[in-house]
Tab-separated table of C-alpha atoms and ligand atoms in Angstrom:
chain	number	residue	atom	x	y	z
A	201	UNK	CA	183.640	111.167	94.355
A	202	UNK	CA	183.049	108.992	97.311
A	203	UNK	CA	179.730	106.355	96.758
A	204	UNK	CA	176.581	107.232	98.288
A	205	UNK	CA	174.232	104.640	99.362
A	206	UNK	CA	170.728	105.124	98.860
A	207	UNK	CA	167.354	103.909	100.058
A	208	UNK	CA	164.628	105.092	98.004
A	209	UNK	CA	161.032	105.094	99.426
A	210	UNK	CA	158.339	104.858	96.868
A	211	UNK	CA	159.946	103.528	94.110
A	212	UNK	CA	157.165	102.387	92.166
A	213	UNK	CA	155.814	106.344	91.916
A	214	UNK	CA	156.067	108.884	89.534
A	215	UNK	CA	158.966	110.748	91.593
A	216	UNK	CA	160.393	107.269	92.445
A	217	UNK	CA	160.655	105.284	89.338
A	218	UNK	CA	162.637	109.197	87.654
A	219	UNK	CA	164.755	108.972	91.189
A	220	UNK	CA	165.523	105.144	90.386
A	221	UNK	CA	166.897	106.132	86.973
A	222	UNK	CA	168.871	109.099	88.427
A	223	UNK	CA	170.405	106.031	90.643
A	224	UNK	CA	171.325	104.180	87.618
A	225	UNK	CA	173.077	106.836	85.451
A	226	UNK	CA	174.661	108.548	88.295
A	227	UNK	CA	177.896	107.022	89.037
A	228	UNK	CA	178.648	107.999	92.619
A	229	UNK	CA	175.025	106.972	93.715
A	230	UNK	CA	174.515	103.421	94.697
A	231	UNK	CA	170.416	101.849	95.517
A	232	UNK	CA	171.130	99.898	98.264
A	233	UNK	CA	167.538	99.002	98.997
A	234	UNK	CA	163.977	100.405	98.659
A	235	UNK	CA	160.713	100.555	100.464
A	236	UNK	CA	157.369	99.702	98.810
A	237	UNK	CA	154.957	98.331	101.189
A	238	UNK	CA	153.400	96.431	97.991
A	239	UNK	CA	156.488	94.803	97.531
A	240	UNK	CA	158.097	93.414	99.961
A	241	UNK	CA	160.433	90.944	99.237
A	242	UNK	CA	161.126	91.523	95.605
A	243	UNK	CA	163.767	93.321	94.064
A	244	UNK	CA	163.868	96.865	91.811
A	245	UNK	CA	164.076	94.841	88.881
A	246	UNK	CA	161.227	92.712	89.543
A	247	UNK	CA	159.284	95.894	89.453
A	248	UNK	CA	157.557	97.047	85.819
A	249	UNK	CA	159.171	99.940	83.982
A	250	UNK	CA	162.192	100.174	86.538
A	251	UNK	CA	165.638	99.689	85.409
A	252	UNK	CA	167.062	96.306	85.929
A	253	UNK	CA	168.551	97.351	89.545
A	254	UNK	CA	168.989	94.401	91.462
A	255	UNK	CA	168.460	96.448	95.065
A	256	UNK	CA	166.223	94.574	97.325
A	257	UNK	CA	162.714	95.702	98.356
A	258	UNK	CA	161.368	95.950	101.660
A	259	UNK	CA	157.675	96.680	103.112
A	260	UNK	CA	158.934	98.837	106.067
A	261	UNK	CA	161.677	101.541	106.316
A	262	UNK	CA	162.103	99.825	110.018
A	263	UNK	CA	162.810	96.469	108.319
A	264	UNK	CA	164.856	97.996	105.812
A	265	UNK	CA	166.912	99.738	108.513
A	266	UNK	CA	167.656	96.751	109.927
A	267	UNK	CA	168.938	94.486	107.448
A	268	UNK	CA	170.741	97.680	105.036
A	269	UNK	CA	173.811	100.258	105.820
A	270	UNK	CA	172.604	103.572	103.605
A	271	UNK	CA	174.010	107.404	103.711
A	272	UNK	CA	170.708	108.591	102.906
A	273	UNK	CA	166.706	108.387	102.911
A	274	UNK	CA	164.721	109.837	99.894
A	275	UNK	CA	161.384	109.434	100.451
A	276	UNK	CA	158.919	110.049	97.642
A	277	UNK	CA	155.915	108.558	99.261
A	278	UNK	CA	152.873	110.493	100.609
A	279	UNK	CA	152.747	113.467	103.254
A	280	UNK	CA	151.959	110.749	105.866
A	281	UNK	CA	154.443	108.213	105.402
A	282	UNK	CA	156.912	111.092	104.734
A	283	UNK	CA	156.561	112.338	108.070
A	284	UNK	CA	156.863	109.092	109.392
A	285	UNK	CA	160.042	108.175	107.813
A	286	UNK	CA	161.465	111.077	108.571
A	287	UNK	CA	161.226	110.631	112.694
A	288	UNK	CA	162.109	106.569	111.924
A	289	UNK	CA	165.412	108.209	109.757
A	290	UNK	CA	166.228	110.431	112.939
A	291	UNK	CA	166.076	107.743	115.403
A	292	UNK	CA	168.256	105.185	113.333
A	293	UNK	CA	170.661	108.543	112.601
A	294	UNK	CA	170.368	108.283	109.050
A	295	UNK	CA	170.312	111.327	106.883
A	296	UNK	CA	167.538	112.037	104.767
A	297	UNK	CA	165.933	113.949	101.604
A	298	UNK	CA	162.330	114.029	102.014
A	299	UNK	CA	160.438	115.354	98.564
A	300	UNK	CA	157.038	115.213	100.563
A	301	UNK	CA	155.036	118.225	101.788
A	302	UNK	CA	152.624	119.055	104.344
A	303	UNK	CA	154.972	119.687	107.255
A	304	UNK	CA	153.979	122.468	109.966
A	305	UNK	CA	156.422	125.212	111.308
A	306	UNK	CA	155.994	123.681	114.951
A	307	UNK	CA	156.833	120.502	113.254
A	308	UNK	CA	159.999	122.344	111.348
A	309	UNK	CA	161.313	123.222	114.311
A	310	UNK	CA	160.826	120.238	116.589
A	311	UNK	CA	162.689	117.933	113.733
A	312	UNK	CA	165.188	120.378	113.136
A	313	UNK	CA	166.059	120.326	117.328
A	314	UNK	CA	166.184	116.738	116.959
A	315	UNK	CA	168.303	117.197	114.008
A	316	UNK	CA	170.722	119.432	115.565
A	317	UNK	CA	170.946	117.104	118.744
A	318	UNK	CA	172.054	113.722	116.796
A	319	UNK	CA	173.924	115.798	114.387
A	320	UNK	CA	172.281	114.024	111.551
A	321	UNK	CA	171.618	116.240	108.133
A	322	UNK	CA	168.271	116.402	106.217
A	323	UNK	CA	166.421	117.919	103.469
A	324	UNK	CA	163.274	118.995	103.217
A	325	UNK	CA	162.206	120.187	99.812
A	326	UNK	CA	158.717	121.055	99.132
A	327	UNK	CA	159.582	121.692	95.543
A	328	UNK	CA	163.378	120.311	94.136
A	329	UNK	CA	162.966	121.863	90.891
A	330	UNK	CA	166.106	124.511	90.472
A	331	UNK	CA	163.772	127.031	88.636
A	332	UNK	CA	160.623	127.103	91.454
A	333	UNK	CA	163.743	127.803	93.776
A	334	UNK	CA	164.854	130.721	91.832
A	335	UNK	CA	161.007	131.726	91.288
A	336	UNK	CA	160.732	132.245	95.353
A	337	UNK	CA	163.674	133.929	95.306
A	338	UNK	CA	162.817	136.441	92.672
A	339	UNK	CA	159.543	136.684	94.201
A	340	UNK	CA	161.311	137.198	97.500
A	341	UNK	CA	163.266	140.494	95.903
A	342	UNK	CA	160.533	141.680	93.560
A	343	UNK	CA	158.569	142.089	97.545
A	344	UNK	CA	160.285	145.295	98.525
A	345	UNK	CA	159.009	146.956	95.826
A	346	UNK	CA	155.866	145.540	95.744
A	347	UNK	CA	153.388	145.430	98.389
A	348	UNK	CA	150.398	143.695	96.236
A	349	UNK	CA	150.673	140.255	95.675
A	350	UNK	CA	148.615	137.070	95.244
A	351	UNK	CA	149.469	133.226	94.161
A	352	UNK	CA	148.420	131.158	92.159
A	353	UNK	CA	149.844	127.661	91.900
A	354	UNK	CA	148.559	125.076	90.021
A	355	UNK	CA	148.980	121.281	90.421
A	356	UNK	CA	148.009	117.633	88.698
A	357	UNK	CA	144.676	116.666	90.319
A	358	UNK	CA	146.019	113.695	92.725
A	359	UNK	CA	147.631	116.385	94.669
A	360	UNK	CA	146.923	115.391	98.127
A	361	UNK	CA	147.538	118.636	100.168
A	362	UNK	CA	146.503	122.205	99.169
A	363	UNK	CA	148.092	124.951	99.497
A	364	UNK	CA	151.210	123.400	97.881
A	365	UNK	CA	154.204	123.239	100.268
A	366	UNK	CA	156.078	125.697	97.811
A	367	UNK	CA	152.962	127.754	97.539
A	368	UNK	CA	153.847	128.220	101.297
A	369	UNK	CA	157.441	128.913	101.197
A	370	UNK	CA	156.702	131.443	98.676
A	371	UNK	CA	154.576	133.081	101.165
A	372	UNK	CA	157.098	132.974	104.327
A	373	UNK	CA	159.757	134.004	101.855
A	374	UNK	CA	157.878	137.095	100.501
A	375	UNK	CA	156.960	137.775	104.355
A	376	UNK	CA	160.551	138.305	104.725
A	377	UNK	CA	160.387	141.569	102.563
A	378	UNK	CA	157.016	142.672	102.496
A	379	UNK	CA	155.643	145.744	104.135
A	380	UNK	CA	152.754	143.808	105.568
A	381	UNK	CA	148.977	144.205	104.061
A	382	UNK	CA	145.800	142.952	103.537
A	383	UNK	CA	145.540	142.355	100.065
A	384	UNK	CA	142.266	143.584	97.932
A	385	UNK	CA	139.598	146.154	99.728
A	386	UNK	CA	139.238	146.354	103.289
A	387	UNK	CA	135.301	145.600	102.846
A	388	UNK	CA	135.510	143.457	100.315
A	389	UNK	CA	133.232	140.197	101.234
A	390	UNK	CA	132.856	136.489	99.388
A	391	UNK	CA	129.863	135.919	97.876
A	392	UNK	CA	130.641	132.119	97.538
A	393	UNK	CA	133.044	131.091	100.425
A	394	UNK	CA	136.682	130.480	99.307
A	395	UNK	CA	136.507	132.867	96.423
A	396	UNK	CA	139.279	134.575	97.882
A	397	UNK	CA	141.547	131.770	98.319
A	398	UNK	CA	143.488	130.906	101.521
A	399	UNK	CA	145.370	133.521	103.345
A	400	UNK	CA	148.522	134.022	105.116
A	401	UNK	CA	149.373	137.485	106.450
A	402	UNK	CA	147.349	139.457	103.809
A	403	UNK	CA	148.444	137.318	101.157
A	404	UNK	CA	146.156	135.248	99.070
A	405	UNK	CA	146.864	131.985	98.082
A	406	UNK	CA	144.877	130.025	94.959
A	407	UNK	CA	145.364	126.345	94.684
A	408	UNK	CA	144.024	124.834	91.082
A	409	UNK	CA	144.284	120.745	90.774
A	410	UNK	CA	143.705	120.032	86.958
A	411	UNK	CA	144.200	116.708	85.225
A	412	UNK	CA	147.061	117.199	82.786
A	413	UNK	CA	148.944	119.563	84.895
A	414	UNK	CA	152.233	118.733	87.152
A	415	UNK	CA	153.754	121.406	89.168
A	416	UNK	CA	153.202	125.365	87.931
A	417	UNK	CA	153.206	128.601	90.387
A	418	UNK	CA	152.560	132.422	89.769
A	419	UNK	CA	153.399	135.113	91.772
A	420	UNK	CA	151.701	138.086	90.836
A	421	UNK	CA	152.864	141.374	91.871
A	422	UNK	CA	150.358	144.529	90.919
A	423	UNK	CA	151.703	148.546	91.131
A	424	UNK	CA	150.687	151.532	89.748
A	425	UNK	CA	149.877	150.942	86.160
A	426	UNK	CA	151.538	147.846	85.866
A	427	UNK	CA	152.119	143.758	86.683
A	428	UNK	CA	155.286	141.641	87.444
A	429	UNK	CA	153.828	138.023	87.182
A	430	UNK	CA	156.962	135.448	87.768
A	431	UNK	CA	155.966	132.229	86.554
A	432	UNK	CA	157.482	128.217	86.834
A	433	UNK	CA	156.442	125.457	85.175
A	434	UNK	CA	157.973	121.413	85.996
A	435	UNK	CA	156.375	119.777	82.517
A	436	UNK	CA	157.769	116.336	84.312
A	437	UNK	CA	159.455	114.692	86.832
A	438	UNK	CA	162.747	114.775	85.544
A	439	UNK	CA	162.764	118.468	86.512
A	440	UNK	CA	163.447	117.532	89.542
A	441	UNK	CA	165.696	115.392	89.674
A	442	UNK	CA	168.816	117.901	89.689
A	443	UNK	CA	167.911	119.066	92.567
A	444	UNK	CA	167.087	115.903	93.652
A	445	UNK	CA	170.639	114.803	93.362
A	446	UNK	CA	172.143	118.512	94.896
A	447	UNK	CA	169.843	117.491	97.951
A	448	UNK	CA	171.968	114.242	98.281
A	449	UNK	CA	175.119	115.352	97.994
A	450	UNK	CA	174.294	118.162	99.873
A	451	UNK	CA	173.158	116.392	103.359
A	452	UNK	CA	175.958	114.202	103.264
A	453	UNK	CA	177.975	117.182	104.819
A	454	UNK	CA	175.084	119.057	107.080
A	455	UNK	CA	174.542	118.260	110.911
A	456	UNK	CA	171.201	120.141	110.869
A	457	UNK	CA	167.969	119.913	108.792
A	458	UNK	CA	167.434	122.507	106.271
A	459	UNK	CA	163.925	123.484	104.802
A	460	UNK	CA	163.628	124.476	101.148
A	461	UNK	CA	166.541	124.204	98.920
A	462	UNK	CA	166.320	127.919	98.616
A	463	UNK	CA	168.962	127.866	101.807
A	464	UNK	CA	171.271	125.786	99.533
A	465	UNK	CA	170.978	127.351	96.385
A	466	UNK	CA	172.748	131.012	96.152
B	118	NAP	P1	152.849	109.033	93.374
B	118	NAP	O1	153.038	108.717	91.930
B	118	NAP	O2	151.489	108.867	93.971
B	118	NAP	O3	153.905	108.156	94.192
B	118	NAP	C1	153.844	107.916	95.566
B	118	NAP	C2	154.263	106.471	95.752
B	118	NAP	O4	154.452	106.203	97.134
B	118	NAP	C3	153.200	105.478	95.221
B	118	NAP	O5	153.848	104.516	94.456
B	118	NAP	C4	152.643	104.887	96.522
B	118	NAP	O6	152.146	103.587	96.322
B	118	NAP	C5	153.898	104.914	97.357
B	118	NAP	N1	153.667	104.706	98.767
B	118	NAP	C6	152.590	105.061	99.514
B	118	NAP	N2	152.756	104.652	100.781
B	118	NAP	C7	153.966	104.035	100.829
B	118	NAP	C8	154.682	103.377	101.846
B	118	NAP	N3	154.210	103.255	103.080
B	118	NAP	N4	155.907	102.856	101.535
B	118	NAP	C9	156.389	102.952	100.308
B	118	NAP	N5	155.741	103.546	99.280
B	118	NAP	C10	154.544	104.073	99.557
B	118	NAP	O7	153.288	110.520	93.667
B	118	NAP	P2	154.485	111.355	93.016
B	118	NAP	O8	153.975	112.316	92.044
B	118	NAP	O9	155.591	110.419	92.628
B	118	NAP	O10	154.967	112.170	94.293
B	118	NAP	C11	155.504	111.524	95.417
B	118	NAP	C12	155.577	112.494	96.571
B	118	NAP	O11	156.489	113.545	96.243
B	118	NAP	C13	154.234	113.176	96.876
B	118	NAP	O12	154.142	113.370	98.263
B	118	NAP	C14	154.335	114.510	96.162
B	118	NAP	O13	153.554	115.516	96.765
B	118	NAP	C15	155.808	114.793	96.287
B	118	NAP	N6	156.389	115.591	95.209
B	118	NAP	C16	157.411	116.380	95.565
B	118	NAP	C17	158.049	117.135	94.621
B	118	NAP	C18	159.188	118.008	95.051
B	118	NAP	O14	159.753	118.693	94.201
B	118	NAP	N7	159.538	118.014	96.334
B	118	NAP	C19	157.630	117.080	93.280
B	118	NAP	C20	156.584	116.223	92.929
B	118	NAP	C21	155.974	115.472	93.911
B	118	NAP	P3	150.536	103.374	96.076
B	118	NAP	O15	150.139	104.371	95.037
B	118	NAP	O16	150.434	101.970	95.624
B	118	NAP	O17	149.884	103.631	97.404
């Protein structure tokens, strides 16, 4: 299999430091360079509990860009600098995988036209864990039989964004095959205001940020006399890092941006 050069951004976090071991033990990846704007200047090795990588660190992905030659982007930085990266990736024409959340549709679409137009493929993945995928999907079938349904997803406490960005794809996905309600009674009122979650369409979305936790989702589905309740749990990081290498491989051959790897998984 032909090499693929990387450029991590974020190396130094919890997503970063499992994506710069998936660079070392996977032979056809290759860390050609990372961005750490604490860093600048030293190399992956330098860095405390990294592998001994000797790929250079730079404080900008604009400064990287201009010094590197890389296939792909993964950024594993913050909603912000994500969506910054992204647009900086675009305009230098370099694919990307970005693992951070928080986009907006209108925002979807207008990187996805820009995507389209320079023919350069990226990933967004709110959630790269192969299982969460397979939870929307179920979720996504068990909606045409069941009209009720509420989530609850549950995240580590220095979460920045709430709902979580697969909390939300969930959602659109279910949208898909749901008959569309409002969930619970049409009178029903809060007592205390955001008892009843966040809402999309009818359907109620819980967001829990716990110490201790990583990433966890339910969908629960009610009926007549019974409850389907399809549950995920990532106990780490490394969860995610098979999909985190599917995502690379993947964009290497798209000319368009795809959200959610629930379009690449079948
Ligand atoms: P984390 O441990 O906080 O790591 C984020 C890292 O990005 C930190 O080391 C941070 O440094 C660094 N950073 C911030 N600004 C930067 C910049 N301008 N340039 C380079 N690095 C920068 O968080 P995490 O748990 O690894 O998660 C990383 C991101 O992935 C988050 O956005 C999270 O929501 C997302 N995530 C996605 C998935 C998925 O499946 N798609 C799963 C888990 C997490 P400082 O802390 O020093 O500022």
């Amino acid at each position: 299999m032909k090499t693929i050069r990387v450029i991590i951004a974020g190396p130094r976090g919890r997503m970063g430091q499992e994506a710069v071991r998936l660079m070392e033990r996977t032979s056809h990846f290759q860390l050609v360079a990372a961005v750490d704007y604490k860093h600048g200047g030293k190399r992956i090795a330098d860095l405390e509990g990294l592998p001994a990588l000797d790929a250079p660190i730079y404080e900008s992905l604009e400064e990287c860009l201009q010094k590197e030659q890389a296939d792909v982007l993964l950024d594993l930085t913050t909603p912000e600098i994500g969506k910054q990266h992204i647009h900086t990736a675009l305009q230098h024409d370099l694919r990307s995988v970005i693992g951070t959340t928080g986009f907006t549709e209108e925002e979807i679409q207008q990187l996805t036209r820009t995507a389209e137009e320079k023919k350069v493929g990226t990933i967004i993945a709110p959630n790269f864990a192969i299982g969460a995928i397979l939870m929307m999907k179920f979720a996504q079938t068990a909606a045409k039989y069941f009209q009720d349904v509420e989530v609850i997803e549950l995240h580590h406490d220095q979460k920045l964004d709430a709902p979580s960005g697969t909390a939300l794809k969930t959602v659109d996905l279910i949208r898909t095959a749901r008959e569309p309600k409002q969930q619970g009674h049409p009178n029903e009122t809060e007592q205390l205001q955001g008892a009843r979650g966040a809402e999309v369409d009818g359907i109620h979305i819980h967001s829990v940020r716990l110490p201790g936790l990583i990433a966890h989702q339910e969908v629960l589905f009610g009926g007549d006399g019974q409850m389907l309740t399809i549950r995920h749990d990532s106990f780490n990081r490394a969860s995610f890092m098979s999909g985190v290498k599917m995502s690379i491989e993947t964009v290497m051959n798209l000319e368009t941006l795809v959200y959610g790897l629930e379009n690449i998984v079948d």
